[in-house]
Coordinates of C-alpha atoms in Angstrom, one line a residue:
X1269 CA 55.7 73.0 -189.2
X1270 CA 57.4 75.8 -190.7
X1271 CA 61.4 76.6 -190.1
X1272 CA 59.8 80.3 -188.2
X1273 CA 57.4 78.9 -186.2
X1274 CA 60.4 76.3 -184.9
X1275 CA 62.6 79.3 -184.1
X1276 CA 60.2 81.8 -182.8
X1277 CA 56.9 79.5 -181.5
X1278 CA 54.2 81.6 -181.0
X1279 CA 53.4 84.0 -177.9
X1280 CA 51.2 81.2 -175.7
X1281 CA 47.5 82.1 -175.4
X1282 CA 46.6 85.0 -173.1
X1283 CA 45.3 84.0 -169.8
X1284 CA 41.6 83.5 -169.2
X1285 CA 39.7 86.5 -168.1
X1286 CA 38.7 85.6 -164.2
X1287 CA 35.3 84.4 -163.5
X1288 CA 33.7 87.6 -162.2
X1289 CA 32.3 86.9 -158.4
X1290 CA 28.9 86.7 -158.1
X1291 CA 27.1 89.7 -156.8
X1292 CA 24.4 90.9 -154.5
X1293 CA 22.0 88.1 -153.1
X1294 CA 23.8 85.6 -155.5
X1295 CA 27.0 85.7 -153.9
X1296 CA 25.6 86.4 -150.4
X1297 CA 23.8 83.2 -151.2
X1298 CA 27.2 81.6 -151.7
X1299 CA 28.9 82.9 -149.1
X1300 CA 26.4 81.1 -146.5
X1301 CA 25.6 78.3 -148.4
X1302 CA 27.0 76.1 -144.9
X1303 CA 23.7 78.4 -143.5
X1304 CA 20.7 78.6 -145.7
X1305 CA 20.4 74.9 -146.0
X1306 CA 20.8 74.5 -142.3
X1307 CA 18.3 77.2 -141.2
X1308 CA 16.0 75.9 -143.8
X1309 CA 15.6 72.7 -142.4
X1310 CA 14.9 74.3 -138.9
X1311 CA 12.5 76.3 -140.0
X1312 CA 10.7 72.9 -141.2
X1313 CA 11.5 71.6 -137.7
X1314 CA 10.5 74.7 -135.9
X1315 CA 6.6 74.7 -137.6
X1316 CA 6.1 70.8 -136.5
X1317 CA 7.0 71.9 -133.5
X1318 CA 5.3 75.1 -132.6
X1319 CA 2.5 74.5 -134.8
X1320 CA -0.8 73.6 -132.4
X1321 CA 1.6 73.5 -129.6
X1322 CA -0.9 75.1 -126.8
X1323 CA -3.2 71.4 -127.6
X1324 CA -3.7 69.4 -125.7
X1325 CA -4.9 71.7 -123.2
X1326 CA -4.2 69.4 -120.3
X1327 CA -1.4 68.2 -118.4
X1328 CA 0.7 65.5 -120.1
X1329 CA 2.4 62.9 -118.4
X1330 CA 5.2 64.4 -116.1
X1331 CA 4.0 67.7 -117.1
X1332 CA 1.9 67.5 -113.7
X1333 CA 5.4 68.2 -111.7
X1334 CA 7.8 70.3 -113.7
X1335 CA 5.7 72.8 -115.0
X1336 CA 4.0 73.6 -111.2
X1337 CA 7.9 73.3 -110.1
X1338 CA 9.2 75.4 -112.7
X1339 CA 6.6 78.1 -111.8
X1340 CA 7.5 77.8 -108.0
X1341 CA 10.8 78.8 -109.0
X1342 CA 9.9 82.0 -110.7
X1343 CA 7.7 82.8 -107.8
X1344 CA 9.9 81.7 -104.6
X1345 CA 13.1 80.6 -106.0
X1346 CA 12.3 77.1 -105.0
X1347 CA 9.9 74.5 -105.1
X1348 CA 7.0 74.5 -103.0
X1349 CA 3.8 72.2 -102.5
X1350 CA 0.6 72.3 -104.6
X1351 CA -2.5 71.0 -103.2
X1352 CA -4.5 68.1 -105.2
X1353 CA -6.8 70.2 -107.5
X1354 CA -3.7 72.1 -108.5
X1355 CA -3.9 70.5 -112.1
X1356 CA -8.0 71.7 -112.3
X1357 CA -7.8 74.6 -110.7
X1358 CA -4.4 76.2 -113.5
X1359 CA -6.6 75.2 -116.5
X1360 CA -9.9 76.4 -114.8
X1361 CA -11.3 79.3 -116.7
X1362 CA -11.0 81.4 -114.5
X1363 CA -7.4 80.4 -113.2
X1364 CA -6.5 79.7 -110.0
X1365 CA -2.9 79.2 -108.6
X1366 CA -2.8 77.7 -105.2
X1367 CA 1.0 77.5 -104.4
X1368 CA 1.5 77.6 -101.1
X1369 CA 5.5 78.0 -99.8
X1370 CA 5.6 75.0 -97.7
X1371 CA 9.0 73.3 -99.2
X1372 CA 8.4 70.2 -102.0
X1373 CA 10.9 67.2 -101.9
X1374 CA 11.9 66.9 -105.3
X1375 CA 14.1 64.3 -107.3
X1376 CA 16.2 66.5 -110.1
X1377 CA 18.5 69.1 -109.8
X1378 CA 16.6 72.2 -110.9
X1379 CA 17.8 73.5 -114.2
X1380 CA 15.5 72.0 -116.4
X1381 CA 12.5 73.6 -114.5
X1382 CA 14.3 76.8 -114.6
X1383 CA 14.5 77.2 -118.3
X1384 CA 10.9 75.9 -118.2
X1385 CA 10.2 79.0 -116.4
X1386 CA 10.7 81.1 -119.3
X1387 CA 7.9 80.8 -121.1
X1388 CA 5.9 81.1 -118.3
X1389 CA 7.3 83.7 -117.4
X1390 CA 6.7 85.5 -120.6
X1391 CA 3.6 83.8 -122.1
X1392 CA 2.0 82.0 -118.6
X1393 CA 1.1 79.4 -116.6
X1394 CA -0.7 77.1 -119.7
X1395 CA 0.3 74.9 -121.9
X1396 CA 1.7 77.2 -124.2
X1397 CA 3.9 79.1 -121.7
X1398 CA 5.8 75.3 -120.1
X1399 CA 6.1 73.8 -123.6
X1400 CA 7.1 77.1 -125.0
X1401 CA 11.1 76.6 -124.1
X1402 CA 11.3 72.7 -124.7
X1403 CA 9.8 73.4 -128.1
X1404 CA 12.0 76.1 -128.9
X1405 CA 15.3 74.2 -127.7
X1406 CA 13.8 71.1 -130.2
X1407 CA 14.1 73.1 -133.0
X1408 CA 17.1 75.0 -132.3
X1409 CA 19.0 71.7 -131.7
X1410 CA 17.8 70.8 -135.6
X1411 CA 19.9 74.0 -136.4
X1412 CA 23.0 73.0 -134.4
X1413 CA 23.1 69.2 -135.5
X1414 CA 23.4 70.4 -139.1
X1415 CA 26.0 72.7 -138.5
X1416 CA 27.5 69.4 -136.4
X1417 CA 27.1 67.6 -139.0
X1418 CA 28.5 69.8 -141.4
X1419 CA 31.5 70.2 -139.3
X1420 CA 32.4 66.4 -139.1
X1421 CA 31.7 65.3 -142.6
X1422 CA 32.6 68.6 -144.1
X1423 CA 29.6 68.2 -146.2
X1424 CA 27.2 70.5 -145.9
X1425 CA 24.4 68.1 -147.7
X1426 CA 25.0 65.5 -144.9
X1427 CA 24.7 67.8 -142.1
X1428 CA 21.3 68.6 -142.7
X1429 CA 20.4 65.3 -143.9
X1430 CA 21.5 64.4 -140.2
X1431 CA 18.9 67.3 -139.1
X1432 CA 16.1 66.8 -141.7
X1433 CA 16.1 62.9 -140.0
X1434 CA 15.7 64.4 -136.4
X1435 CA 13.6 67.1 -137.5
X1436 CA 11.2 63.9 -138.5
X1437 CA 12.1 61.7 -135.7
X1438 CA 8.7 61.3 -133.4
X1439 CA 10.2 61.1 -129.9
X1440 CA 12.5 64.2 -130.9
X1441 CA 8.9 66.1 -132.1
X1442 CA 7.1 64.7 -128.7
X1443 CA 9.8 65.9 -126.5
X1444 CA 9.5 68.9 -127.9
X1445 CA 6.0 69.5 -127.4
X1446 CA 5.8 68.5 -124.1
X1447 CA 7.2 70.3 -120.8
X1448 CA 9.5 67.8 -119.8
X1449 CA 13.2 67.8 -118.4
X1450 CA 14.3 65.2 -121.7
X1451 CA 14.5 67.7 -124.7
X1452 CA 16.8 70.5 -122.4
X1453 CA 19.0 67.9 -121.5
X1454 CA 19.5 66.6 -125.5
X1455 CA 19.9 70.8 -125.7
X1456 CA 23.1 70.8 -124.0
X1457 CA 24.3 67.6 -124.0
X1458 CA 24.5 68.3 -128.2
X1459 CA 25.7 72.0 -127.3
X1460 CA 28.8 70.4 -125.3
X1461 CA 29.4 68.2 -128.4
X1462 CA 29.5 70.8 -131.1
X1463 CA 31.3 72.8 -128.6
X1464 CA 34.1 69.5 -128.2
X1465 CA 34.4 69.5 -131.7
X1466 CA 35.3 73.1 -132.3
X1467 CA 38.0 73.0 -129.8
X1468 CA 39.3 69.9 -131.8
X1469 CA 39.6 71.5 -135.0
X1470 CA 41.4 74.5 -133.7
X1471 CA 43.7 73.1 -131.7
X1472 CA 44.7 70.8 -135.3
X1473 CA 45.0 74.6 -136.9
X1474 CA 47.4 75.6 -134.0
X1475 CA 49.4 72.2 -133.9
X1476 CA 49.4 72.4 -137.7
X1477 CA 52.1 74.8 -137.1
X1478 CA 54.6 72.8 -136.0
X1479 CA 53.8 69.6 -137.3
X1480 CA 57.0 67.6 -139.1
X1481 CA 59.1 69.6 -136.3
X1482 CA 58.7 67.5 -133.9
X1483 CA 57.1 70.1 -132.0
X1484 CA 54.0 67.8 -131.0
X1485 CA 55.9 67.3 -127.4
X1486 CA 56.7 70.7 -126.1
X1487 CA 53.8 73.1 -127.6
X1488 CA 51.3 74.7 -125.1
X1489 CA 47.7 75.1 -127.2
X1490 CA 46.9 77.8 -124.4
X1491 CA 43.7 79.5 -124.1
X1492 CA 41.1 77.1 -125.1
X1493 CA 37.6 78.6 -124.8
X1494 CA 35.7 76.3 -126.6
X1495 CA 36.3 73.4 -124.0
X1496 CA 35.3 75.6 -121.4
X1497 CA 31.7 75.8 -123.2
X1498 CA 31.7 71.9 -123.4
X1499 CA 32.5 72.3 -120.0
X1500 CA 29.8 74.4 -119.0
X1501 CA 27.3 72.9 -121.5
X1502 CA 27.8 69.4 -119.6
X1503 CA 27.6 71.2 -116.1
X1504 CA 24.1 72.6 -117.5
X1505 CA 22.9 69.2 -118.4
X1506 CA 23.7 67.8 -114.8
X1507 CA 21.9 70.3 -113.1
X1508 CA 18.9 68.8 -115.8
X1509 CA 19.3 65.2 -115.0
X1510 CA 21.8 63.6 -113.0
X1511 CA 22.4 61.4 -116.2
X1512 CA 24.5 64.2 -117.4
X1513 CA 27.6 63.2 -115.5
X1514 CA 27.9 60.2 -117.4
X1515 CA 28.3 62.7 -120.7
X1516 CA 31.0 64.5 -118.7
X1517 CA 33.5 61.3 -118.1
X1518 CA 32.6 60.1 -122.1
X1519 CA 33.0 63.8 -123.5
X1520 CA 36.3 64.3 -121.1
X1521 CA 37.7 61.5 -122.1
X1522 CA 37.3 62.3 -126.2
X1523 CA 38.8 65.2 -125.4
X1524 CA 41.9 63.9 -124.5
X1525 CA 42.3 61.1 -127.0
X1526 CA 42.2 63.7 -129.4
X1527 CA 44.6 65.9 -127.9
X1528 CA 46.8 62.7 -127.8
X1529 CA 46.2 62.0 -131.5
X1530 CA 46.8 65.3 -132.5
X1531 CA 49.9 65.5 -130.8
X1532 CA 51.1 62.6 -132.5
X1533 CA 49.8 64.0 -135.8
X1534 CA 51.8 67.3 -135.3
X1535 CA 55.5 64.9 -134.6
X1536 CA 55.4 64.3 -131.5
X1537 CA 57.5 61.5 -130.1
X1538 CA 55.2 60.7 -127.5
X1539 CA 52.1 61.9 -127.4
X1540 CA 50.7 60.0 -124.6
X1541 CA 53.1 61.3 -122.0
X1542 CA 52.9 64.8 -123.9
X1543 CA 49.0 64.4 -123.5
X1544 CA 49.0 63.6 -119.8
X1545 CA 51.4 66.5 -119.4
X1546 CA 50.1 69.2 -121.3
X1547 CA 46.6 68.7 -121.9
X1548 CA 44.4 66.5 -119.2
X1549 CA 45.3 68.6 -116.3
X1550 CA 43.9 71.6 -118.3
X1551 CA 41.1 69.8 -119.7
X1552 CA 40.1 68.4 -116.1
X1553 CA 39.9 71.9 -115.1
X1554 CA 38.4 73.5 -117.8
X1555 CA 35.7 70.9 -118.5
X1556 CA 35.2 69.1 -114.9
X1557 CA 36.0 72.3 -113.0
X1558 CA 33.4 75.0 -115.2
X1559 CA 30.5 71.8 -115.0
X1560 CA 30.9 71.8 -111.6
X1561 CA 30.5 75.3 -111.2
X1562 CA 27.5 75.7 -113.4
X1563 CA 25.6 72.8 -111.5
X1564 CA 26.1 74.3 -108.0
X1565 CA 25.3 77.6 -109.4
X1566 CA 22.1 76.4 -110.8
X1567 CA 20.9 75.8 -107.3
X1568 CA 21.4 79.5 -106.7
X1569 CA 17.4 80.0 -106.2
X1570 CA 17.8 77.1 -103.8
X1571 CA 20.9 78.4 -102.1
X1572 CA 19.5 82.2 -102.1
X1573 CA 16.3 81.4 -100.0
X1574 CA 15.5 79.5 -97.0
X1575 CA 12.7 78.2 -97.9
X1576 CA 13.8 75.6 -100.0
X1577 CA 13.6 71.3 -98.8
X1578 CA 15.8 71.0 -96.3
X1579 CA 17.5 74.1 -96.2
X1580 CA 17.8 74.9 -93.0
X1581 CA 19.4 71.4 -92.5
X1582 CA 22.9 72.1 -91.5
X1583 CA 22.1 75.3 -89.0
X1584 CA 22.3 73.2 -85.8
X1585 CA 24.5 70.6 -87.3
X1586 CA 28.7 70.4 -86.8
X1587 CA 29.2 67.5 -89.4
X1588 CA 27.9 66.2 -92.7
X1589 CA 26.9 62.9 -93.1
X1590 CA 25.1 61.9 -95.9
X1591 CA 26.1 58.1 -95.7
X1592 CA 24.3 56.7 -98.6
X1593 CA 25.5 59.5 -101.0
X1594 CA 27.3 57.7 -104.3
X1595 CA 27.1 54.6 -101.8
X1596 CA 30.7 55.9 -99.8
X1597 CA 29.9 55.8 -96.3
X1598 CA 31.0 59.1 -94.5
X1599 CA 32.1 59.5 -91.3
X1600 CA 30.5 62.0 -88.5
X1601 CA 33.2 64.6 -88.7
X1602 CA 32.9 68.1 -88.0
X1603 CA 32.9 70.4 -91.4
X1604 CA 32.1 74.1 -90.1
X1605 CA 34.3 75.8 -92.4
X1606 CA 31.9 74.3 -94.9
X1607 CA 29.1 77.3 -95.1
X1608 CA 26.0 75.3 -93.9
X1609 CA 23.9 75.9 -97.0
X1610 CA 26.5 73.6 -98.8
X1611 CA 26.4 71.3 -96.3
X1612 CA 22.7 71.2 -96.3
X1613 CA 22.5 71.3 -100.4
X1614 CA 25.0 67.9 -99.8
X1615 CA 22.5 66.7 -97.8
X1616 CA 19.6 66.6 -99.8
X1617 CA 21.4 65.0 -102.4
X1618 CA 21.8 62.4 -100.7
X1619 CA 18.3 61.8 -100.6
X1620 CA 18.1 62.7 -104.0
X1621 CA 20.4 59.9 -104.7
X1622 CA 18.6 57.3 -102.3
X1623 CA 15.3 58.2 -104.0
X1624 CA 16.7 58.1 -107.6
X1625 CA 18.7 54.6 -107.3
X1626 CA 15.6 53.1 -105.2
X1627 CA 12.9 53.5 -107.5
X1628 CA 11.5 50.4 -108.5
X1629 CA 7.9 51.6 -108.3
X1630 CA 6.3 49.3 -111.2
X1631 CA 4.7 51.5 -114.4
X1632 CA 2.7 50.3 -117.2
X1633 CA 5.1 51.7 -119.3
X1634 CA 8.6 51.3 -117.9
X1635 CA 10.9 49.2 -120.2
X1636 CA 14.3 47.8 -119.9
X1637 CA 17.0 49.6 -122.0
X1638 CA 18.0 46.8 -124.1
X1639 CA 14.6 47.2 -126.1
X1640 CA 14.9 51.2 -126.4
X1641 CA 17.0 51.4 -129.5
X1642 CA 14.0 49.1 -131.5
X1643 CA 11.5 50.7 -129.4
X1644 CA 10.3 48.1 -128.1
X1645 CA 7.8 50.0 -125.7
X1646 CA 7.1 53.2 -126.2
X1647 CA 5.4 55.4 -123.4
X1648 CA 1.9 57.1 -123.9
X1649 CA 1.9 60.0 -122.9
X1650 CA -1.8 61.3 -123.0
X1651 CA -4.7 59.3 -124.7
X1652 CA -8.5 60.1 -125.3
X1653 CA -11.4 57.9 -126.5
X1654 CA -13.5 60.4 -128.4
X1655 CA -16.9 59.3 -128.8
X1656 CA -18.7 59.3 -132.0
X1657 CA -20.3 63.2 -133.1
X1658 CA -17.5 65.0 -130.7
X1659 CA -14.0 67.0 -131.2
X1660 CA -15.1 66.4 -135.3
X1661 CA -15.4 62.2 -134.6
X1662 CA -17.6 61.0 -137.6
X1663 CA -15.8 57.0 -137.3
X1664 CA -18.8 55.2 -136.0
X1665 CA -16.1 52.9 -134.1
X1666 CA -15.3 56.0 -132.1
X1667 CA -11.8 57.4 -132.1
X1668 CA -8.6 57.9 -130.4
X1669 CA -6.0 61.0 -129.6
X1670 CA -2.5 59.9 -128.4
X1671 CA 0.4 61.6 -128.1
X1672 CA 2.5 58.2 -127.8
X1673 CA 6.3 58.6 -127.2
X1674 CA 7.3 56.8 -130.3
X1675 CA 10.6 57.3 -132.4
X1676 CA 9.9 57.3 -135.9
X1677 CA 10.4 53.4 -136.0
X1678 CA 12.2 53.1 -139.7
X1679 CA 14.8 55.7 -138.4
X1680 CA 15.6 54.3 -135.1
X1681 CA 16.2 50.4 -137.3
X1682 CA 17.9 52.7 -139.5
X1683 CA 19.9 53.9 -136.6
X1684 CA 21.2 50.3 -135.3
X1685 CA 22.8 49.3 -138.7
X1686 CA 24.4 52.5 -138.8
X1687 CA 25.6 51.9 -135.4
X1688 CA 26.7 48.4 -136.4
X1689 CA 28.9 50.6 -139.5
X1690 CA 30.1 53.2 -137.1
X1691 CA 31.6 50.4 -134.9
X1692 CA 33.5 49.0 -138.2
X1693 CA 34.8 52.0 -139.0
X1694 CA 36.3 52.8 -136.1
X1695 CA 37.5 49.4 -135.1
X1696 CA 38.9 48.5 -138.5
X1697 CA 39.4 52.1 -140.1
X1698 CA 40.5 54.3 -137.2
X1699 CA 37.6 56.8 -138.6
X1700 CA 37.7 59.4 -135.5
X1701 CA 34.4 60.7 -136.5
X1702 CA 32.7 57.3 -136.0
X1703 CA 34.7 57.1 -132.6
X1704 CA 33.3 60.4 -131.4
X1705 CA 29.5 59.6 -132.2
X1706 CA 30.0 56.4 -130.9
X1707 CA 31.1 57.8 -127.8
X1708 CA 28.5 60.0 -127.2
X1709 CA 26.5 57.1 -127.7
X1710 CA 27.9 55.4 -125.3
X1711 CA 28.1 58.3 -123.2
X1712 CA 24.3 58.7 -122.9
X1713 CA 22.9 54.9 -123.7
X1714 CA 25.2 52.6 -121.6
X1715 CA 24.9 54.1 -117.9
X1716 CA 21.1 53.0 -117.8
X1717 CA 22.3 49.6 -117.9
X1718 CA 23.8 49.5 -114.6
X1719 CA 20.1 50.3 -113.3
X1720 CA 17.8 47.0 -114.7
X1721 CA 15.6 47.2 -111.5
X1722 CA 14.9 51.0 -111.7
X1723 CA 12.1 51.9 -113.4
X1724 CA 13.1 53.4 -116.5
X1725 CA 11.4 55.0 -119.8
X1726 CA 12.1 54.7 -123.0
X1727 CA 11.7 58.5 -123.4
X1728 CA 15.0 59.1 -122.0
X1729 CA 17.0 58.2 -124.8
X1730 CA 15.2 61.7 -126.6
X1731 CA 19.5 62.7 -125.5
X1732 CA 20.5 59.6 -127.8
X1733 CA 18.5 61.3 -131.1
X1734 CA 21.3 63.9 -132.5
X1735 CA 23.7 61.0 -132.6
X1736 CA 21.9 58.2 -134.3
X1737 CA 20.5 60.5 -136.7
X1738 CA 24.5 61.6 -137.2
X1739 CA 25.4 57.5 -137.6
X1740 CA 22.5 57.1 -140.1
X1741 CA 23.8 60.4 -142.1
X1742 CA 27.3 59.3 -142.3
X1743 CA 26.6 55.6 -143.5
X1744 CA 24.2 57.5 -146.2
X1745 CA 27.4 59.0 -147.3
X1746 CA 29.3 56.2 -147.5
X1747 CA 26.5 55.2 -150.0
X1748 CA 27.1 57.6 -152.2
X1749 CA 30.4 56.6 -152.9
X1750 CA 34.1 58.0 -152.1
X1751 CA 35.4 60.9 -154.0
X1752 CA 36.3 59.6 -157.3
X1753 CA 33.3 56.8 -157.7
X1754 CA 32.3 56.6 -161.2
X1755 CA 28.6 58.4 -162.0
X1756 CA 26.8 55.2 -162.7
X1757 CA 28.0 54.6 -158.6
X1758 CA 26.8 57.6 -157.4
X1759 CA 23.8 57.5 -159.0
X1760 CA 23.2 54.1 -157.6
X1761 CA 24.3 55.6 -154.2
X1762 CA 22.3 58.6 -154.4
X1763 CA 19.3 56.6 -155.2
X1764 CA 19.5 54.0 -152.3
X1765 CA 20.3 56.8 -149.6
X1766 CA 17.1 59.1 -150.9
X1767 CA 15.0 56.1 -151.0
X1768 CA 15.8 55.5 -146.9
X1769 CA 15.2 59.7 -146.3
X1770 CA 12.3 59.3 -148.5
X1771 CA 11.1 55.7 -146.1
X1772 CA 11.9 57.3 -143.1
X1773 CA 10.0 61.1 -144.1
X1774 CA 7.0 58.8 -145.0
X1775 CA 7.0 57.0 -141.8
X1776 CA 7.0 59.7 -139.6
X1777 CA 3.9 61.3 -141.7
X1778 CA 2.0 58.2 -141.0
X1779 CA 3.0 58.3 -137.2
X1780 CA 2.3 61.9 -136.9
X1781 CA -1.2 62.0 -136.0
X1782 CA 0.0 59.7 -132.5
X1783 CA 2.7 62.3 -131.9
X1784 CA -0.1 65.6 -131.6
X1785 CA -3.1 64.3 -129.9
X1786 CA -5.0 64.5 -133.5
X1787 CA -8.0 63.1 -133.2
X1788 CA -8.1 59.6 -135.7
X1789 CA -10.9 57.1 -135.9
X1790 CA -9.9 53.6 -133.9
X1791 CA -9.5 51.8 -136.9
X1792 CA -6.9 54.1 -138.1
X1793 CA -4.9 54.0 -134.2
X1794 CA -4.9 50.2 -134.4
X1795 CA -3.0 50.8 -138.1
X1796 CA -0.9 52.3 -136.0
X1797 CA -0.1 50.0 -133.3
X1798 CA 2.4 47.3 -135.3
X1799 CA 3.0 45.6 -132.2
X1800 CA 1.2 44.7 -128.7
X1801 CA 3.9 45.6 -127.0
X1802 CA 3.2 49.1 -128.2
X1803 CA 0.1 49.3 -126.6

């Protein structure tokens, strides 16, 4: 090096000319890359579920009461009584409708039948029109669950691996093709999630502000919208399912451990006591105060008429006595500044409650909850024996259509290993995002254990489906490695966790034809049936 270029080194290299941004649908592309994968996978969902959806043109299972009592609604603002051709006489061509207003006894809040009523209102009283809403909440949930997802992992690739699996999960599909209460309920129970985990990570962008001050103890997070939402989301799914309670004391409880750990995160010196100062009371409030309000205001059709079960209960009565209700005996004491339609809506749910803690009525298809995560027995929903030469039958067995309440089986084992991870990594790692699925787990599985004489279905763990399909996404992640994992390990990774989507996509395909009434020879439903108990 020469004596000049020690003494005057030379002018350093000008500064690379900036990447120009893309343009036009290029960079609106980028922009919402955390949406075009998302709403492509609903889109997927959305033609399973809609595709065919007016077939069977019967009633399905359960579809024989919420449908008629979603219809009432619309009509008298309650639920009345339908006589026993009702079923022949709405899918007669030409229809008849014979409700009649006498008031029906009826065992869940009414909600559900409520949003039911939508597409009947708009497209009618057929199949079509009471599956309409269910199947449109199925695939909307695909769409939120990937933005969940997204949210959680902060990947956008495992979000919607966690919807592609319950876009392909066959309870999620049947449940959404079917005019049950089930598939609303998963609606807003997920809705109340997404909304809880919102909340979480603004309140971390608002305690990041004072974080290292030691301001963890003494800052009020204020206005917090987003847990009024879960609130009202969990209120919604109540006045489904009763079930939906046990969400709110699981959801209200996250909430609060992570206002505690955030505290702690932002400095403060004790974040428990700052917690139970600052943050339940608000939290009880907003969550348990807007949940109650939406549930009582769901009976407003009730409430508004008085023709309803029981209405008229409390208009010659001085006290309220429901003595059975949540099994706390109530003394005869007089309650007229109670108006008497809440006292009569208190009433009859006591009943409700005494009807839905009694059943014990036995079902060929009722199972106990410890076999629902294997699906162990699955219900049937609707089955045919098609005779050789009809509906396109050529099999000279005969054939079958089923619409069998199945989840995709490889998905569901999936599911309990991931389970088994999630509890590892939250017991040993202090991962909060296994915590919080786990909890919603727990929120919606456990409660059904407290009820091993009631007959139960495996169908109502359609609510559980978001969250195992979140476990199974998240332990496929942890398959592909952590950041810095040499290629030869992500490749490996990357191969094991496509090979399970791939499994689990080609399980689902050969289930299918059981989860849309398709018409199959025998031979090809006995394929099907892996295990007696599935029968």
């Amino acid at each position: 090096m020469t004596q000049a270029a020690l003494t005057h080194p030379p002018a350093p290299p000008a500064p690379a000319a900036p990447v120009p941004a893309p343009r036009g649908l290029l960079r609106r592309a980028a922009d919402r890359s955390g949406w075009l994968g998302p709403i492509g996978v609903a889109i997927f969902a959305g033609l399973l579920r809609f595709w065919n959806l007016g077939y069977p043109n019967a009633f399905v299972f359960d579809e024989t009461y919420y449908p008629k009592d979603a219809w009432s609604l619309l009509r008298q603002g309650y639920e009345g009584t339908w006589p026993d051709s009702a079923n022949a006489d709405i899918l007669a061509v030409p229809q008849q409708i014979p409700l009649t207003s006498a008031p029906e006894f009826i065992a869940h809040p009414p909600l559900g039948k409520w949003v039911i009523s939508l597409g009947e209102w708009a497209f009618g009283l057929h199949p079509f029109g009471w599956r309409f809403m269910t199947a449109l909440l199925g695939t909307v949930t695909v769409l939120m669950l990937a933005r969940i997802g997204r949210r959680l992992f902060g990947s956008t690739l495992l979000g919607c691996t966690a919807a592609l699996l319950m876009a392909v999960d066959g309870l999620q599909l049947v449940m959404s093709r079917i005019g049950l209460l089930d598939g609303v309920q998963m609606f807003f129970v997920l809705a109340a999630f997404g909304s809880l985990l919102i909340d979480r990570d603004r309140t971390r962008a608002r305690l990041a502000a004072v974080r290292d001050g030691h301001g963890g103890d003494t800052v009020r997070l204020g206005w917090r919208p987003w847990r009024i939402a879960a609130g009202v989301f969990i209120g919604a799914a109540a006045a489904v399912k009763w079930n939906g309670a046990m969400v709110l004391v699981a959801f209200g409880l996250l909430t609060v451990l992570w206002d505690q750990s955030g505290r702690r995160w932002a400095g403060a010196r004790r974040p428990w006591r700052s917690m139970l100062r600052r943050d339940a009371p608000p939290a009880l409030l907003a969550v348990a105060g807007s949940a109650l309000v939406v549930y009582v205001g769901a009976w407003a059709g009730w409430l508004a008429t008085g023709g309803g079960y029981d209405r008229q209960w409390a208009d010659d009565r001085a006290g309220l006595s429901p003595a059975s209700f949540l099994g706390v005996p109530l003394p005869q004491v007089p309650m007229t500044w109670v108006p008497a339609p809440l006292r009569s809506l208190w009433h009859y749910h006591s009943q409700m409650y005494d009807f839905n803690t009694g059943l014990s009525t036995p079902h060929t298809y009722q199972s106990n909850p410890f076999s629902w995560l294997v699906q162990g027995r699955p219900v049937s929903m609707y089955w045919e024996q098609v005779p050789t030469g009809q509906q396109g039958c050529t099999a000279s067995g005969g054939c079958a259509a089923q619409i069998l309440g199945l989840g995709t089986p490889l998905l569901w084992w999936t599911a309990c290993f991931a389970l088994a991870y999630l509890l590892w990594r939250w017991f040993f790692r202090r991962d909060w995002r296994s915590g919080a699925v786990l909890c919603a787990v727990a929120g919606v599985y456990l409660p059904w254990f407290r009820y091993q004489e009631r007959t139960v279905f495996s169908f109502y763990m359609v609510v559980l489906v978001p969250f195992l399909c979140l476990a199974v996404a998240q332990m496929l992640g942890a398959m592909l490695g952590p950041e810095g994992s040499s290629p030869r390990r992500r490749r490996i990774g990357a191969a094991g966790a496509g090979l399970i989507v791939f499994a689990i996509v080609g399980c689902f395909a050969f289930f299918y034809p059981l989860y849309t009434a398709e018409v199959i020879p025998m031979s090809s439903w006995q394929d099907r049936m892996w295990f007696t108990s599935w029968i």
